[in-house]
C-alpha cells in the first residue's frame, strides 16, 4: 500500500482564503479590521521567523497586525504591562505572545495575564478548561489544524482508536481532548509508555507530537491507519553543511503501510498559522458582538 498524502499546504491555503473573505465582510460590518497582536521578547532566530510569517499572513488575510518586539532584557513586569495594554485596546482582537520566553520570565504567569477572550493561541487555563468540559473557547492552533485535516480526510471519527504520542499542553493534551470530543477512543502515550510500538499498532489514527526525528517506524503503523505528523526536526541533509526538516514519523516506512499521511514539511505546519488567523477572526466577531455561524469556518 502507498498512503495518500494529506496536503496540509493546500488545505491551509484554502482556509486562509476563506478567512480573508470573512475578514473583509467583518470590516464592512464592524467598521474596522480584525486585529491580531504578536509579542516577541528577545531575538531567538526561529521565533523571529515565526513572528514575521504570522505578521505577513495577518496582513494578507486583510486583518490589522500589531507587532511588539521587546528586548531580551525586558522585565516580566514590563511584558505584563504590554499584555494589559493590548487587553484594553479595542483594535486588538487576538493576542499571541511568542514562546519560548526568556528564562527570567514565568510563561504561565504571562499566559494567565492575556484576556481569555483574546487568547487566540488557546493556552490560557480558562480556554484549556473550556475545551475539557466542551464549552466554546479558543483551541490551540496546531491540534485544531490536525482535527480539521482528519475530518476532511475521514469524515466522522466516531469510534476510531486514536493514539496521541506526546502530552504537552500546546499539542498532545488538547489534541487528545479534541479527538475525545469527536468520540474517538483515545490513548495518550509519552516517554514512560511501555511497548509504544504495540500501542501505536492498535491505532486507526496516529498523531505524533514528540520532537524526535523519525521515531515512529513504518512497522508500528496499522495497515490503512491515518498518520498525522506534528514533529518538526532539523537534521543533517544529503549535502555537507545543509540541513533538512523531518517529522517524528519515518515517512518512507509509514507511507508503505498507512492509508493516509501528512508530509513534513507541507502537512501540519502550514495549518498552524491558518488556524491562528481563523481564531483571530472568531475573536473579532465575539469582541464586536457579531454573529459568525458555527460552521462558517
Ligand atoms: P514537548 O517537548 O513539549 O513534548 C514532547 C512530548 O513527547 C512529551 O510529552 C514527551 O513525553 C513525549 N516524548 C518524548 N520522548 C518520547 C519517547 N521516546 N517516546 C514517547 N514519547 C516521548 O513538544 P511539543 O508538544 O511542543 O512539540 C512536539 C513536536 O511538534 C516538536 O517536534 C515540535 O517542533 C512540533 N510542533 C510543531 C508545530 C507545528 O506547527 N507543526 C507546533 C508545535 C509543535 P513526557 O511528557 O513523558 O516527557
CSV table of C-alpha atoms and ligand atoms in Angstrom, one decimal:
chain,number,residue,atom,x,y,z
A,1,UNK,CA,0.0,0.0,0.0
A,2,UNK,CA,1.2,3.5,-0.6
A,3,UNK,CA,-0.5,6.1,1.5
A,4,UNK,CA,-2.5,9.1,0.2
A,5,UNK,CA,-0.6,12.3,1.0
A,6,UNK,CA,-2.7,14.7,3.2
A,7,UNK,CA,-1.8,18.1,1.6
A,8,UNK,CA,-1.9,20.5,4.6
A,9,UNK,CA,-0.4,23.2,2.5
A,10,UNK,CA,-3.3,23.2,0.0
A,11,UNK,CA,-5.9,22.9,2.9
A,12,UNK,CA,-4.3,25.8,4.7
A,13,UNK,CA,-4.3,28.0,1.6
A,14,UNK,CA,-8.0,27.4,1.1
A,15,UNK,CA,-8.7,28.1,4.8
A,16,UNK,CA,-6.7,31.3,4.6
A,17,UNK,CA,-8.6,32.4,1.5
A,18,UNK,CA,-11.9,31.7,3.3
A,19,UNK,CA,-10.7,33.6,6.4
A,20,UNK,CA,-9.7,36.5,4.1
A,21,UNK,CA,-13.2,36.7,2.6
A,22,UNK,CA,-14.8,36.7,6.1
A,23,UNK,CA,-12.3,39.3,7.3
A,24,UNK,CA,-13.4,41.6,4.6
A,25,UNK,CA,-17.1,41.0,5.4
A,26,UNK,CA,-16.2,41.7,9.1
A,27,UNK,CA,-14.6,45.0,8.2
A,28,UNK,CA,-17.7,46.1,6.3
A,29,UNK,CA,-20.0,45.2,9.3
A,30,UNK,CA,-17.8,46.3,12.1
A,31,UNK,CA,-16.3,49.4,10.5
A,32,UNK,CA,-12.8,48.3,11.4
A,33,UNK,CA,-10.4,45.5,10.6
A,34,UNK,CA,-10.0,42.4,12.8
A,35,UNK,CA,-6.7,42.9,14.7
A,36,UNK,CA,-4.0,40.4,15.8
A,37,UNK,CA,-1.2,41.4,18.1
A,38,UNK,CA,2.0,39.4,18.3
A,39,UNK,CA,4.6,40.0,21.1
A,40,UNK,CA,8.1,38.8,20.7
A,41,UNK,CA,10.7,39.0,23.5
A,42,UNK,CA,14.3,38.6,22.5
A,43,UNK,CA,15.9,37.5,19.3
A,44,UNK,CA,15.5,33.8,19.0
A,45,UNK,CA,16.0,33.2,15.3
A,46,UNK,CA,13.2,30.6,14.9
A,47,UNK,CA,10.8,32.8,16.9
A,48,UNK,CA,11.7,35.8,14.7
A,49,UNK,CA,10.9,33.8,11.6
A,50,UNK,CA,7.5,32.7,13.0
A,51,UNK,CA,6.6,36.2,14.1
A,52,UNK,CA,7.5,37.7,10.7
A,53,UNK,CA,5.5,35.0,9.0
A,54,UNK,CA,2.5,35.5,11.3
A,55,UNK,CA,2.5,39.3,10.7
A,56,UNK,CA,2.7,38.8,6.9
A,57,UNK,CA,-0.1,36.3,6.9
A,58,UNK,CA,-2.3,38.5,9.1
A,59,UNK,CA,-2.0,41.4,6.6
A,60,UNK,CA,-2.6,39.0,3.6
A,61,UNK,CA,-5.8,37.9,5.3
A,62,UNK,CA,-7.0,41.5,5.4
A,63,UNK,CA,-6.5,41.9,9.2
A,64,UNK,CA,-4.6,44.5,11.1
A,65,UNK,CA,-1.2,43.3,12.5
A,66,UNK,CA,0.3,44.8,15.6
A,67,UNK,CA,3.9,43.7,16.3
A,68,UNK,CA,5.6,44.3,19.6
A,69,UNK,CA,9.3,43.4,19.7
A,70,UNK,CA,10.8,43.8,23.1
A,71,UNK,CA,14.5,43.4,24.0
A,72,UNK,CA,15.6,40.2,25.7
A,73,UNK,CA,16.3,42.1,29.0
A,74,UNK,CA,12.7,43.3,29.3
A,75,UNK,CA,11.4,42.7,32.8
A,76,UNK,CA,8.5,40.4,33.4
A,77,UNK,CA,6.5,43.3,34.8
A,78,UNK,CA,7.1,45.4,31.6
A,79,UNK,CA,5.9,42.4,29.4
A,80,UNK,CA,2.8,42.1,31.6
A,81,UNK,CA,2.2,45.8,31.2
A,82,UNK,CA,2.3,45.4,27.4
A,83,UNK,CA,-0.1,42.5,27.6
A,84,UNK,CA,-2.5,44.5,29.8
A,85,UNK,CA,-2.4,47.4,27.3
A,86,UNK,CA,-3.3,45.0,24.5
A,87,UNK,CA,-6.1,43.5,26.6
A,88,UNK,CA,-7.6,47.0,26.9
A,89,UNK,CA,-7.1,48.0,23.2
A,90,UNK,CA,-10.4,47.7,21.3
A,91,UNK,CA,-8.5,47.4,18.0
A,92,UNK,CA,-6.8,44.2,19.1
A,93,UNK,CA,-8.9,41.1,19.0
A,94,UNK,CA,-6.3,38.5,19.4
A,95,UNK,CA,-3.0,38.5,21.4
A,96,UNK,CA,-0.2,36.0,20.9
A,97,UNK,CA,2.9,36.0,23.0
A,98,UNK,CA,5.5,34.0,21.1
A,99,UNK,CA,7.0,31.2,23.2
A,100,UNK,CA,9.5,30.3,24.5
A,101,UNK,CA,10.1,33.4,26.7
A,102,UNK,CA,13.5,34.2,28.1
A,103,UNK,CA,14.2,32.2,31.2
A,104,UNK,CA,13.7,35.1,33.7
A,105,UNK,CA,10.0,35.1,32.8
A,106,UNK,CA,7.2,32.8,34.1
A,107,UNK,CA,5.4,31.7,30.9
A,108,UNK,CA,2.3,30.6,32.8
A,109,UNK,CA,2.0,33.9,34.5
A,110,UNK,CA,2.3,35.7,31.2
A,111,UNK,CA,-0.3,33.5,29.5
A,112,UNK,CA,-2.6,33.9,32.5
A,113,UNK,CA,-2.5,37.7,32.0
A,114,UNK,CA,-3.8,37.5,28.4
A,115,UNK,CA,-7.6,38.1,28.4
A,116,UNK,CA,-9.2,34.7,27.7
A,117,UNK,CA,-11.3,36.4,25.1
A,118,UNK,CA,-8.2,37.5,23.2
A,119,UNK,CA,-6.2,34.3,23.8
A,120,UNK,CA,-6.2,33.1,20.2
A,121,UNK,CA,-3.4,30.5,21.0
A,122,UNK,CA,-5.8,28.8,23.4
A,123,UNK,CA,-3.1,28.4,26.0
A,124,UNK,CA,-4.9,30.2,28.9
A,125,UNK,CA,-6.1,27.9,31.6
A,126,UNK,CA,-9.7,29.1,31.1
A,127,UNK,CA,-9.6,28.1,27.5
A,128,UNK,CA,-8.0,24.7,28.3
A,129,UNK,CA,-10.8,24.2,30.8
A,130,UNK,CA,-13.5,25.2,28.3
A,131,UNK,CA,-12.0,22.6,25.9
A,132,UNK,CA,-12.0,20.0,28.7
A,133,UNK,CA,-15.7,20.5,29.6
A,134,UNK,CA,-16.9,21.1,26.0
A,135,UNK,CA,-17.6,24.8,26.2
A,136,UNK,CA,-16.8,27.1,23.2
A,137,UNK,CA,-13.5,28.8,23.6
A,138,UNK,CA,-10.1,29.1,21.8
A,139,UNK,CA,-8.4,25.8,21.0
A,140,UNK,CA,-4.6,25.7,20.4
A,141,UNK,CA,-4.0,26.2,16.7
A,142,UNK,CA,-1.8,23.1,15.9
A,143,UNK,CA,-4.2,20.4,17.3
A,144,UNK,CA,-7.2,22.2,15.8
A,145,UNK,CA,-5.5,22.2,12.4
A,146,UNK,CA,-4.8,18.4,12.9
A,147,UNK,CA,-8.5,17.8,13.6
A,148,UNK,CA,-9.5,19.7,10.5
A,149,UNK,CA,-7.2,17.6,8.4
A,150,UNK,CA,-8.5,14.4,9.9
A,151,UNK,CA,-12.2,15.3,9.5
A,152,UNK,CA,-11.5,16.4,5.9
A,153,UNK,CA,-9.9,13.0,5.2
A,154,UNK,CA,-12.1,10.6,7.3
A,155,UNK,CA,-15.4,12.4,7.8
A,156,UNK,CA,-16.7,11.1,11.1
A,157,UNK,CA,-14.0,10.0,13.5
A,158,UNK,CA,-16.6,8.4,15.9
A,159,UNK,CA,-15.4,5.1,17.4
A,160,UNK,CA,-12.0,5.1,15.9
A,161,UNK,CA,-8.9,4.2,18.1
A,162,UNK,CA,-6.7,7.3,18.3
A,163,UNK,CA,-3.2,7.3,19.8
A,164,UNK,CA,-1.6,10.7,20.5
A,165,UNK,CA,2.2,10.4,21.2
A,166,UNK,CA,3.1,13.4,23.4
A,167,UNK,CA,1.3,15.1,26.3
A,168,UNK,CA,2.4,18.8,26.0
A,169,UNK,CA,-0.1,21.5,26.9
A,170,UNK,CA,0.1,23.0,23.4
A,171,UNK,CA,-0.2,19.9,21.3
A,172,UNK,CA,-0.7,16.5,22.9
A,173,UNK,CA,-3.3,17.2,25.6
A,174,UNK,CA,-5.6,19.5,23.5
A,175,UNK,CA,-5.2,17.0,20.6
A,176,UNK,CA,-6.4,14.2,22.9
A,177,UNK,CA,-9.4,16.4,24.1
A,178,UNK,CA,-10.4,17.2,20.5
A,179,UNK,CA,-10.3,13.5,19.5
A,180,UNK,CA,-12.3,12.6,22.5
A,181,UNK,CA,-14.9,15.3,21.6
A,182,UNK,CA,-15.1,13.6,18.2
A,183,UNK,CA,-15.9,10.3,20.0
A,184,UNK,CA,-12.6,8.6,19.3
A,185,UNK,CA,-11.2,6.1,21.9
A,186,UNK,CA,-8.1,8.0,22.9
A,187,UNK,CA,-4.8,6.8,24.2
A,188,UNK,CA,-2.2,9.4,25.2
A,189,UNK,CA,1.4,8.0,25.0
A,190,UNK,CA,4.5,9.7,26.4
A,191,UNK,CA,8.1,9.0,27.3
A,192,UNK,CA,7.1,6.5,30.1
A,193,UNK,CA,4.7,4.5,27.9
A,194,UNK,CA,5.5,0.8,27.8
A,195,UNK,CA,5.6,-1.0,24.4
A,196,UNK,CA,5.0,2.1,22.4
A,197,UNK,CA,5.1,0.2,19.1
A,198,UNK,CA,2.3,-2.1,20.3
A,199,UNK,CA,0.2,0.8,21.5
A,200,UNK,CA,0.6,2.6,18.1
A,201,UNK,CA,-0.3,-0.6,16.2
A,202,UNK,CA,-3.8,-0.5,17.7
A,203,UNK,CA,-4.4,3.0,16.3
A,204,UNK,CA,-6.7,3.9,13.4
A,205,UNK,CA,-5.4,7.5,13.9
A,206,UNK,CA,-1.8,8.2,15.0
A,207,UNK,CA,-0.8,11.8,16.0
A,208,UNK,CA,2.9,12.1,16.6
A,209,UNK,CA,3.9,15.2,18.6
A,210,UNK,CA,7.2,14.1,20.2
A,211,UNK,CA,10.1,16.2,18.8
A,212,UNK,CA,12.2,13.1,17.9
A,213,UNK,CA,13.2,12.8,14.3
A,214,UNK,CA,11.6,9.8,12.5
A,215,UNK,CA,11.0,7.9,15.8
A,216,UNK,CA,7.7,6.3,14.7
A,217,UNK,CA,8.6,3.4,12.4
A,218,UNK,CA,6.6,2.0,9.5
A,219,UNK,CA,6.1,-1.4,11.2
A,220,UNK,CA,4.4,0.4,14.2
A,221,UNK,CA,1.6,1.5,11.9
A,222,UNK,CA,-1.6,-0.4,11.5
A,223,UNK,CA,-2.3,-1.0,7.7
A,224,UNK,CA,-4.7,1.7,6.5
A,225,UNK,CA,-4.2,4.0,9.5
A,226,UNK,CA,-4.2,7.8,9.2
A,227,UNK,CA,-1.0,9.3,10.4
A,228,UNK,CA,-0.7,13.0,11.4
A,229,UNK,CA,3.0,14.0,11.9
A,230,UNK,CA,3.2,17.2,14.0
A,231,UNK,CA,7.0,16.9,14.5
A,232,UNK,CA,9.4,19.5,13.1
A,233,UNK,CA,13.0,18.3,13.4
A,234,UNK,CA,16.1,19.7,11.7
A,235,UNK,CA,18.6,17.0,10.7
A,236,UNK,CA,21.7,16.9,8.5
A,237,UNK,CA,20.8,16.9,4.8
A,238,UNK,CA,22.2,15.0,1.9
A,239,UNK,CA,24.8,17.7,1.1
A,240,UNK,CA,27.5,18.5,3.6
A,241,UNK,CA,26.6,21.5,5.8
A,242,UNK,CA,23.0,21.5,4.7
A,243,UNK,CA,20.0,20.6,6.9
A,244,UNK,CA,16.5,19.4,6.1
A,245,UNK,CA,13.3,19.1,8.0
A,246,UNK,CA,11.8,15.8,9.0
A,247,UNK,CA,8.9,14.8,11.2
A,248,UNK,CA,8.5,12.4,14.1
A,249,UNK,CA,7.4,9.6,11.8
A,250,UNK,CA,9.7,7.7,9.4
A,251,UNK,CA,7.7,8.9,6.4
A,252,UNK,CA,9.1,6.5,3.8
A,253,UNK,CA,8.4,3.5,6.0
A,254,UNK,CA,5.0,4.7,7.2
A,255,UNK,CA,3.8,5.7,3.8
A,256,UNK,CA,4.1,2.0,2.7
A,257,UNK,CA,1.6,0.9,5.3
A,258,UNK,CA,-0.7,3.9,6.2
A,259,UNK,CA,-3.9,4.8,4.4
A,260,UNK,CA,-3.0,8.5,4.5
A,261,UNK,CA,-0.2,10.5,6.0
A,262,UNK,CA,0.9,14.2,6.4
A,263,UNK,CA,4.3,15.0,4.9
A,264,UNK,CA,6.9,17.2,6.7
A,265,UNK,CA,7.1,19.9,5.5
A,266,UNK,CA,3.8,20.7,3.9
A,267,UNK,CA,1.5,18.8,6.3
A,268,UNK,CA,0.5,20.1,9.8
A,269,UNK,CA,3.0,23.1,9.7
A,270,UNK,CA,1.1,25.3,7.3
A,271,UNK,CA,-2.2,24.7,9.2
A,272,UNK,CA,-1.0,26.3,12.4
A,273,UNK,CA,-0.9,29.9,11.1
A,274,UNK,CA,-4.1,29.4,9.0
A,275,UNK,CA,-5.9,28.3,12.2
A,276,UNK,CA,-4.4,31.2,14.1
A,277,UNK,CA,-6.0,33.6,11.6
A,278,UNK,CA,-9.2,31.7,11.9
A,279,UNK,CA,-9.1,32.0,15.7
A,280,UNK,CA,-8.4,35.8,15.4
A,281,UNK,CA,-11.4,36.2,13.1
A,282,UNK,CA,-13.6,34.3,15.6
A,283,UNK,CA,-12.3,36.6,18.4
A,284,UNK,CA,-13.0,39.7,16.3
A,285,UNK,CA,-16.6,38.6,15.8
A,286,UNK,CA,-17.1,37.9,19.5
A,287,UNK,CA,-15.4,41.1,20.6
A,288,UNK,CA,-17.6,43.1,18.2
A,289,UNK,CA,-20.8,41.3,19.2
A,290,UNK,CA,-21.3,40.0,15.7
A,291,UNK,CA,-22.6,36.6,14.7
A,292,UNK,CA,-20.4,34.1,13.0
A,293,UNK,CA,-22.1,30.9,12.1
A,294,UNK,CA,-20.6,27.9,13.9
A,295,UNK,CA,-19.9,26.1,10.6
A,296,UNK,CA,-18.6,29.3,8.8
A,297,UNK,CA,-15.0,28.2,9.3
B,1,LIG,P1,7.2,18.8,24.0
B,1,LIG,O1,8.7,18.7,24.1
B,1,LIG,O2,6.6,19.8,24.9
B,1,LIG,O3,6.6,17.4,24.3
B,1,LIG,C1,7.0,16.2,23.7
B,1,LIG,C2,6.3,15.1,24.2
B,1,LIG,O4,6.8,13.9,23.6
B,1,LIG,C3,6.3,14.9,25.7
B,1,LIG,O5,5.0,14.6,26.3
B,1,LIG,C4,7.2,13.7,25.9
B,1,LIG,O6,6.9,12.8,27.0
B,1,LIG,C5,7.0,12.9,24.6
B,1,LIG,N1,8.2,12.1,24.3
B,1,LIG,C6,9.5,12.4,24.3
B,1,LIG,N2,10.2,11.4,24.0
B,1,LIG,C7,9.4,10.3,23.8
B,1,LIG,C8,9.6,9.0,23.5
B,1,LIG,N3,10.8,8.5,23.3
B,1,LIG,N4,8.5,8.2,23.4
B,1,LIG,C9,7.3,8.7,23.6
B,1,LIG,N5,7.0,10.0,23.9
B,1,LIG,C10,8.1,10.8,24.0
B,1,LIG,O7,6.9,19.1,22.5
B,1,LIG,P2,5.7,19.8,21.8
B,1,LIG,O8,4.4,19.1,22.1
B,1,LIG,O9,5.8,21.3,22.0
B,1,LIG,O10,6.1,19.6,20.2
B,1,LIG,C11,6.2,18.2,19.7
B,1,LIG,C12,6.7,18.3,18.3
B,1,LIG,O11,5.8,19.1,17.5
B,1,LIG,C13,8.0,19.1,18.1
B,1,LIG,O12,8.8,18.5,17.1
B,1,LIG,C14,7.6,20.5,17.7
B,1,LIG,O13,8.6,21.1,17.0
B,1,LIG,C15,6.4,20.2,16.9
B,1,LIG,N6,5.5,21.3,16.8
B,1,LIG,C16,5.0,21.6,15.6
B,1,LIG,C17,4.1,22.6,15.4
B,1,LIG,C18,3.6,22.9,14.0
B,1,LIG,O14,3.1,24.0,13.8
B,1,LIG,N7,3.6,21.9,13.1
B,1,LIG,C19,3.6,23.4,16.5
B,1,LIG,C20,4.1,22.9,17.8
B,1,LIG,C21,5.0,21.9,17.9
B,1,LIG,P3,7.0,13.3,28.6
B,1,LIG,O15,5.8,14.2,28.8
B,1,LIG,O16,6.9,12.0,29.3
B,1,LIG,O17,8.3,14.0,28.7
